[in-house]
Amino acid sequence: MQGIEREEELHKRETEMHEKFGAPVGLSDHSGSIFPSIAAMAIGASVLEVHITPSEYMFGPDIKSSISLQDLKLIVDARDAFIKIFNSVCRSFVFVI
């Protein structure tokens, strides 16, 4: 699958999971990038779990899968933009850090 077909399939799965379990659906991201979180919000995820680190030079098992505080701000800004774009007060996002 490519492009829009993949997005439609992911959105369909998110909708099915929400309907089946009656709970918010989200992403547990360990990529170390902001893009999976932004993509997940774009197709309807309402819960995101990301690892953060104050410095990429810190030591620990999750550092490579962590994003910076500045990157977290970009994800929050994207969330705010999606809420404005979709003009939805009922659409909420929860971050688990």
PDB file of C-alpha atoms in Angstrom:
ATOM      1  CA  MET A   1       0.000   0.000   0.000  1.00  0.00           C
ATOM      2  CA  GLN A   2       1.147   3.486  -0.703  1.00  0.00           C
ATOM      3  CA  GLY A   3       0.134   7.027   0.052  1.00  0.00           C
ATOM      4  CA  ILE A   4      -3.558   7.678   0.410  1.00  0.00           C
ATOM      5  CA  GLU A   5      -4.492   3.973   0.333  1.00  0.00           C
ATOM      6  CA  ARG A   6      -2.324   3.327   3.384  1.00  0.00           C
ATOM      7  CA  GLU A   7      -3.739   6.364   5.187  1.00  0.00           C
ATOM      8  CA  GLU A   8      -7.291   5.208   4.483  1.00  0.00           C
ATOM      9  CA  GLU A   9      -6.479   1.709   5.751  1.00  0.00           C
ATOM     10  CA  LEU A  10      -4.925   3.073   8.949  1.00  0.00           C
ATOM     11  CA  HIS A  11      -7.900   5.360   9.536  1.00  0.00           C
ATOM     12  CA  LYS A  12     -10.262   2.421   8.966  1.00  0.00           C
ATOM     13  CA  ARG A  13      -8.380   0.334  11.545  1.00  0.00           C
ATOM     14  CA  GLU A  14      -8.416   3.215  14.054  1.00  0.00           C
ATOM     15  CA  THR A  15     -12.172   3.582  13.600  1.00  0.00           C
ATOM     16  CA  GLU A  16     -12.736  -0.173  13.975  1.00  0.00           C
ATOM     17  CA  MET A  17     -10.665  -0.298  17.173  1.00  0.00           C
ATOM     18  CA  HIS A  18     -12.523   2.675  18.620  1.00  0.00           C
ATOM     19  CA  GLU A  19     -15.893   1.147  17.793  1.00  0.00           C
ATOM     20  CA  LYS A  20     -14.924  -2.321  19.044  1.00  0.00           C
ATOM     21  CA  PHE A  21     -13.445  -1.250  22.380  1.00  0.00           C
ATOM     22  CA  GLY A  22     -15.125   2.123  22.896  1.00  0.00           C
ATOM     23  CA  ALA A  23     -11.871   3.703  23.928  1.00  0.00           C
ATOM     24  CA  PRO A  24      -9.547   6.307  22.445  1.00  0.00           C
ATOM     25  CA  VAL A  25      -6.973   4.945  20.026  1.00  0.00           C
ATOM     26  CA  GLY A  26      -3.446   6.250  19.810  1.00  0.00           C
ATOM     27  CA  LEU A  27       0.224   5.662  19.197  1.00  0.00           C
ATOM     28  CA  SER A  28       3.036   4.444  21.410  1.00  0.00           C
ATOM     29  CA  ASP A  29       5.976   5.889  19.539  1.00  0.00           C
ATOM     30  CA  HIS A  30       9.598   4.881  19.969  1.00  0.00           C
ATOM     31  CA  SER A  31      10.924   6.295  16.716  1.00  0.00           C
ATOM     32  CA  GLY A  32      12.768   9.330  18.096  1.00  0.00           C
ATOM     33  CA  SER A  33      10.973  11.434  15.469  1.00  0.00           C
ATOM     34  CA  ILE A  34       7.986  13.787  15.541  1.00  0.00           C
ATOM     35  CA  PHE A  35       6.532  12.562  12.271  1.00  0.00           C
ATOM     36  CA  PRO A  36       4.764   9.355  13.421  1.00  0.00           C
ATOM     37  CA  SER A  37       2.956  11.336  16.132  1.00  0.00           C
ATOM     38  CA  ILE A  38       1.870  14.037  13.693  1.00  0.00           C
ATOM     39  CA  ALA A  39       0.731  11.426  11.172  1.00  0.00           C
ATOM     40  CA  ALA A  40      -1.189   9.562  13.885  1.00  0.00           C
ATOM     41  CA  MET A  41      -3.026  12.734  14.900  1.00  0.00           C
ATOM     42  CA  ALA A  42      -3.818  13.449  11.240  1.00  0.00           C
ATOM     43  CA  ILE A  43      -5.656  10.143  10.887  1.00  0.00           C
ATOM     44  CA  GLY A  44      -7.510  10.369  14.186  1.00  0.00           C
ATOM     45  CA  ALA A  45      -5.320   9.199  17.059  1.00  0.00           C
ATOM     46  CA  SER A  46      -6.260  10.901  20.307  1.00  0.00           C
ATOM     47  CA  VAL A  47      -3.558   9.462  22.570  1.00  0.00           C
ATOM     48  CA  LEU A  48       0.186   9.740  21.998  1.00  0.00           C
ATOM     49  CA  GLU A  49       2.997   8.263  24.049  1.00  0.00           C
ATOM     50  CA  VAL A  50       6.467   9.582  23.347  1.00  0.00           C
ATOM     51  CA  HIS A  51       9.785   9.473  25.140  1.00  0.00           C
ATOM     52  CA  ILE A  52      11.468  12.803  25.800  1.00  0.00           C
ATOM     53  CA  THR A  53      14.971  13.752  26.841  1.00  0.00           C
ATOM     54  CA  PRO A  54      16.441  17.106  27.814  1.00  0.00           C
ATOM     55  CA  SER A  55      19.628  16.181  25.940  1.00  0.00           C
ATOM     56  CA  GLU A  56      20.533  13.666  23.248  1.00  0.00           C
ATOM     57  CA  TYR A  57      23.866  13.268  25.024  1.00  0.00           C
ATOM     58  CA  MET A  58      22.305  11.720  28.123  1.00  0.00           C
ATOM     59  CA  PHE A  59      22.791   8.040  28.873  1.00  0.00           C
ATOM     60  CA  GLY A  60      19.998   5.511  29.054  1.00  0.00           C
ATOM     61  CA  PRO A  61      18.112   2.822  27.182  1.00  0.00           C
ATOM     62  CA  ASP A  62      15.442   5.166  25.790  1.00  0.00           C
ATOM     63  CA  ILE A  63      17.613   8.055  24.597  1.00  0.00           C
ATOM     64  CA  LYS A  64      17.689   6.913  20.954  1.00  0.00           C
ATOM     65  CA  SER A  65      13.897   6.575  20.951  1.00  0.00           C
ATOM     66  CA  SER A  66      13.365   9.950  22.652  1.00  0.00           C
ATOM     67  CA  ILE A  67      12.546  13.368  21.266  1.00  0.00           C
ATOM     68  CA  SER A  68      13.763  16.721  22.551  1.00  0.00           C
ATOM     69  CA  LEU A  69      11.608  19.164  24.467  1.00  0.00           C
ATOM     70  CA  GLN A  70      11.665  21.386  21.373  1.00  0.00           C
ATOM     71  CA  ASP A  71      10.326  18.482  19.296  1.00  0.00           C
ATOM     72  CA  LEU A  72       7.573  17.909  21.862  1.00  0.00           C
ATOM     73  CA  LYS A  73       6.607  21.570  21.421  1.00  0.00           C
ATOM     74  CA  LEU A  74       6.288  20.959  17.665  1.00  0.00           C
ATOM     75  CA  ILE A  75       3.939  18.032  18.308  1.00  0.00           C
ATOM     76  CA  VAL A  76       1.854  20.173  20.670  1.00  0.00           C
ATOM     77  CA  ASP A  77       1.749  22.952  18.062  1.00  0.00           C
ATOM     78  CA  ALA A  78       0.611  20.398  15.457  1.00  0.00           C
ATOM     79  CA  ARG A  79      -2.117  19.208  17.828  1.00  0.00           C
ATOM     80  CA  ASP A  80      -3.320  22.784  18.286  1.00  0.00           C
ATOM     81  CA  ALA A  81      -3.307  23.314  14.517  1.00  0.00           C
ATOM     82  CA  PHE A  82      -5.328  20.128  13.923  1.00  0.00           C
ATOM     83  CA  ILE A  83      -7.929  21.262  16.444  1.00  0.00           C
ATOM     84  CA  LYS A  84      -8.233  24.595  14.626  1.00  0.00           C
ATOM     85  CA  ILE A  85      -8.239  22.996  11.179  1.00  0.00           C
ATOM     86  CA  PHE A  86     -10.920  20.473  12.070  1.00  0.00           C
ATOM     87  CA  ASN A  87     -12.742  23.107  14.152  1.00  0.00           C
ATOM     88  CA  SER A  88     -13.664  20.482  16.693  1.00  0.00           C
ATOM     89  CA  VAL A  89     -14.040  21.082  20.388  1.00  0.00           C
ATOM     90  CA  CYS A  90     -14.903  17.434  20.999  1.00  0.00           C
ATOM     91  CA  ARG A  91     -11.631  16.203  19.526  1.00  0.00           C
ATOM     92  CA  SER A  92      -9.103  15.935  22.324  1.00  0.00           C
ATOM     93  CA  PHE A  93      -5.567  14.712  22.541  1.00  0.00           C
ATOM     94  CA  VAL A  94      -3.809  13.183  25.526  1.00  0.00           C
ATOM     95  CA  PHE A  95      -0.044  13.008  25.773  1.00  0.00           C
ATOM     96  CA  VAL A  96       1.593  10.289  27.838  1.00  0.00           C
ATOM     97  CA  ILE A  97       5.221  11.101  28.438  1.00  0.00           C
TER      98      ILE A  97
END
